[in-house]
Short mmCIF file of N, CA, C and O in Angstrom, two decimals:
data_model
loop_
_atom_site.label_atom_id
_atom_site.label_comp_id
_atom_site.label_asym_id
_atom_site.label_seq_id
_atom_site.Cartn_x
_atom_site.Cartn_y
_atom_site.Cartn_z
N UNK A 17 18.25 -55.41 162.73
CA UNK A 17 19.42 -55.97 163.37
C UNK A 17 20.71 -55.64 162.60
O UNK A 17 21.76 -55.59 163.19
N UNK A 18 20.58 -55.46 161.31
CA UNK A 18 21.76 -55.09 160.54
C UNK A 18 22.27 -53.72 160.97
O UNK A 18 23.46 -53.43 160.87
N UNK A 19 21.38 -52.91 161.50
CA UNK A 19 21.75 -51.59 161.99
C UNK A 19 22.77 -51.71 163.13
O UNK A 19 23.68 -50.90 163.23
N UNK A 20 22.63 -52.73 163.98
CA UNK A 20 23.57 -52.91 165.09
C UNK A 20 24.97 -53.20 164.57
O UNK A 20 25.97 -52.75 165.14
N UNK A 21 25.07 -53.96 163.49
CA UNK A 21 26.38 -54.25 162.91
C UNK A 21 27.05 -52.97 162.44
O UNK A 21 28.23 -52.74 162.70
N UNK A 22 26.28 -52.12 161.79
CA UNK A 22 26.82 -50.86 161.30
C UNK A 22 27.22 -49.96 162.47
O UNK A 22 28.28 -49.31 162.44
N UNK A 23 26.41 -49.94 163.52
CA UNK A 23 26.72 -49.12 164.69
C UNK A 23 28.03 -49.57 165.33
O UNK A 23 28.90 -48.75 165.66
N UNK A 24 28.20 -50.89 165.52
CA UNK A 24 29.43 -51.38 166.12
C UNK A 24 30.63 -51.17 165.20
O UNK A 24 31.74 -50.92 165.67
N UNK A 25 30.42 -51.24 163.90
CA UNK A 25 31.52 -50.98 162.97
C UNK A 25 31.95 -49.52 163.05
O UNK A 25 33.15 -49.23 163.12
N UNK A 26 31.01 -48.60 163.08
CA UNK A 26 31.34 -47.18 163.20
C UNK A 26 32.02 -46.90 164.53
O UNK A 26 33.00 -46.16 164.61
N UNK A 27 31.49 -47.51 165.60
CA UNK A 27 32.11 -47.34 166.91
C UNK A 27 33.55 -47.85 166.91
O UNK A 27 34.44 -47.20 167.48
N UNK A 28 33.80 -48.97 166.26
CA UNK A 28 35.16 -49.50 166.19
C UNK A 28 36.08 -48.57 165.41
O UNK A 28 37.23 -48.36 165.80
N UNK A 29 35.58 -48.00 164.32
CA UNK A 29 36.41 -47.11 163.52
C UNK A 29 36.72 -45.82 164.28
O UNK A 29 37.86 -45.33 164.24
N UNK A 30 35.73 -45.28 164.98
CA UNK A 30 35.96 -44.07 165.77
C UNK A 30 36.94 -44.35 166.90
O UNK A 30 37.87 -43.56 167.16
N UNK A 31 36.76 -45.47 167.59
CA UNK A 31 37.65 -45.81 168.70
C UNK A 31 39.07 -46.06 168.18
O UNK A 31 40.05 -45.69 168.84
N UNK A 32 39.20 -46.68 167.02
CA UNK A 32 40.53 -46.92 166.46
C UNK A 32 41.20 -45.59 166.08
O UNK A 32 42.41 -45.44 166.25
N UNK A 33 40.42 -44.65 165.61
CA UNK A 33 40.95 -43.34 165.25
C UNK A 33 41.51 -42.62 166.48
O UNK A 33 42.56 -41.99 166.42
N UNK A 34 40.82 -42.75 167.60
CA UNK A 34 41.27 -42.09 168.82
C UNK A 34 42.27 -42.93 169.62
O UNK A 34 42.81 -42.46 170.61
N UNK A 35 42.49 -44.16 169.20
CA UNK A 35 43.52 -44.98 169.83
C UNK A 35 43.07 -45.82 171.01
O UNK A 35 43.89 -46.26 171.80
N UNK A 36 41.79 -46.05 171.14
CA UNK A 36 41.30 -46.91 172.21
C UNK A 36 41.27 -48.35 171.68
O UNK A 36 40.25 -48.83 171.21
N UNK A 37 42.39 -49.05 171.77
CA UNK A 37 42.53 -50.37 171.18
C UNK A 37 41.57 -51.39 171.73
O UNK A 37 41.00 -52.19 170.99
N UNK A 38 41.37 -51.38 173.03
CA UNK A 38 40.50 -52.39 173.64
C UNK A 38 39.06 -52.21 173.19
O UNK A 38 38.39 -53.18 172.84
N UNK A 39 38.59 -50.98 173.20
CA UNK A 39 37.22 -50.70 172.79
C UNK A 39 37.03 -50.99 171.30
O UNK A 39 36.02 -51.56 170.90
N UNK A 40 38.01 -50.62 170.50
CA UNK A 40 37.92 -50.85 169.06
C UNK A 40 37.90 -52.34 168.76
O UNK A 40 37.14 -52.80 167.91
N UNK A 41 38.73 -53.10 169.45
CA UNK A 41 38.77 -54.54 169.23
C UNK A 41 37.47 -55.22 169.62
O UNK A 41 36.98 -56.10 168.91
N UNK A 42 36.89 -54.79 170.72
CA UNK A 42 35.62 -55.37 171.17
C UNK A 42 34.50 -55.05 170.20
O UNK A 42 33.73 -55.93 169.82
N UNK A 43 34.40 -53.80 169.78
CA UNK A 43 33.35 -53.40 168.85
C UNK A 43 33.52 -54.09 167.50
O UNK A 43 32.54 -54.51 166.88
N UNK A 44 34.75 -54.23 167.04
CA UNK A 44 35.00 -54.91 165.76
C UNK A 44 34.65 -56.38 165.86
O UNK A 44 34.09 -56.96 164.91
N UNK A 45 34.93 -57.01 166.99
CA UNK A 45 34.58 -58.42 167.16
C UNK A 45 33.08 -58.62 167.16
O UNK A 45 32.57 -59.56 166.54
N UNK A 46 32.35 -57.73 167.82
CA UNK A 46 30.90 -57.84 167.85
C UNK A 46 30.33 -57.63 166.44
O UNK A 46 29.44 -58.38 166.00
N UNK A 47 30.86 -56.66 165.72
CA UNK A 47 30.39 -56.41 164.35
C UNK A 47 30.68 -57.61 163.45
O UNK A 47 29.85 -57.98 162.62
N UNK A 48 31.82 -58.25 163.63
CA UNK A 48 32.16 -59.41 162.82
C UNK A 48 31.24 -60.58 163.11
O UNK A 48 30.77 -61.25 162.19
N UNK A 49 30.97 -60.83 164.38
CA UNK A 49 30.07 -61.92 164.75
C UNK A 49 28.67 -61.68 164.18
O UNK A 49 28.05 -62.58 163.60
N UNK A 50 28.16 -60.45 164.34
CA UNK A 50 26.84 -60.14 163.81
C UNK A 50 26.79 -60.28 162.30
O UNK A 50 25.79 -60.74 161.74
N UNK A 51 27.87 -59.91 161.62
CA UNK A 51 27.91 -60.05 160.16
C UNK A 51 27.75 -61.51 159.75
O UNK A 51 26.97 -61.83 158.86
N UNK A 52 28.48 -62.41 160.42
CA UNK A 52 28.38 -63.82 160.06
C UNK A 52 27.04 -64.43 160.46
O UNK A 52 26.53 -65.31 159.76
N UNK A 53 26.45 -63.94 161.54
CA UNK A 53 25.12 -64.42 161.92
C UNK A 53 24.10 -64.03 160.84
O UNK A 53 23.28 -64.85 160.42
N UNK A 54 24.16 -62.78 160.37
CA UNK A 54 23.23 -62.35 159.34
C UNK A 54 23.50 -63.03 158.01
O UNK A 54 22.58 -63.31 157.25
N UNK A 55 24.75 -63.33 157.72
CA UNK A 55 25.09 -64.05 156.50
C UNK A 55 24.52 -65.46 156.54
O UNK A 55 23.96 -65.94 155.55
N UNK A 56 24.61 -66.13 157.69
CA UNK A 56 24.03 -67.46 157.84
C UNK A 56 22.51 -67.40 157.74
O UNK A 56 21.89 -68.26 157.10
N UNK A 57 21.90 -66.38 158.34
CA UNK A 57 20.44 -66.24 158.26
C UNK A 57 20.00 -66.01 156.82
O UNK A 57 18.95 -66.52 156.39
N UNK A 58 20.78 -65.24 156.06
CA UNK A 58 20.46 -65.02 154.65
C UNK A 58 20.53 -66.33 153.87
O UNK A 58 19.65 -66.63 153.06
N UNK A 59 21.57 -67.12 154.11
CA UNK A 59 21.71 -68.38 153.40
C UNK A 59 20.57 -69.34 153.75
O UNK A 59 20.01 -69.99 152.87
N UNK A 60 20.21 -69.40 155.02
CA UNK A 60 19.12 -70.28 155.44
C UNK A 60 17.81 -69.83 154.81
O UNK A 60 17.03 -70.65 154.31
N UNK A 61 17.53 -68.53 154.83
CA UNK A 61 16.28 -68.04 154.25
C UNK A 61 16.26 -68.23 152.74
O UNK A 61 15.19 -68.42 152.15
N UNK A 62 17.42 -68.18 152.11
CA UNK A 62 17.47 -68.40 150.66
C UNK A 62 17.11 -69.83 150.30
O UNK A 62 16.38 -70.08 149.35
N UNK A 63 17.61 -70.79 151.07
CA UNK A 63 17.35 -72.19 150.76
C UNK A 63 16.00 -72.68 151.26
O UNK A 63 15.50 -73.69 150.77
N UNK A 64 15.40 -72.02 152.20
CA UNK A 64 14.12 -72.47 152.73
C UNK A 64 12.96 -71.55 152.33
O UNK A 64 11.90 -71.61 152.94
N UNK A 65 13.17 -70.74 151.32
CA UNK A 65 12.10 -69.82 150.92
C UNK A 65 10.91 -70.61 150.38
O UNK A 65 11.05 -71.71 149.85
N UNK A 66 9.75 -70.01 150.53
CA UNK A 66 8.53 -70.67 150.08
C UNK A 66 8.37 -70.47 148.58
O UNK A 66 8.53 -69.38 148.06
N UNK A 67 8.03 -71.52 147.92
CA UNK A 67 7.80 -71.45 146.48
C UNK A 67 6.29 -71.53 146.24
O UNK A 67 5.57 -72.22 146.95
N UNK A 68 5.80 -70.86 145.20
CA UNK A 68 4.36 -70.93 144.91
C UNK A 68 3.99 -72.34 144.45
O UNK A 68 4.80 -73.04 143.82
N UNK A 69 2.80 -72.80 144.80
CA UNK A 69 2.39 -74.16 144.41
C UNK A 69 2.21 -74.27 142.90
O UNK A 69 1.82 -73.32 142.22
N UNK A 70 2.52 -75.43 142.38
CA UNK A 70 2.35 -75.68 140.96
C UNK A 70 0.89 -76.01 140.70
O UNK A 70 0.29 -76.84 141.38
N UNK A 71 0.29 -75.38 139.70
CA UNK A 71 -1.12 -75.63 139.42
C UNK A 71 -1.30 -76.30 138.09
O UNK A 71 -0.51 -76.29 137.22
#
């Protein structure tokens, strides 16, 4: 899924280079949302990771 963020980021940069503001803005917004979703998933997985049992 992180690949989709990179794809939308590259698409936004290419569209911005060619001057397609609407397309660049949409792709950048999608990349930003996906970034924060993955950041939240990372934080949740960090705090809920399984620990080995104490013996």
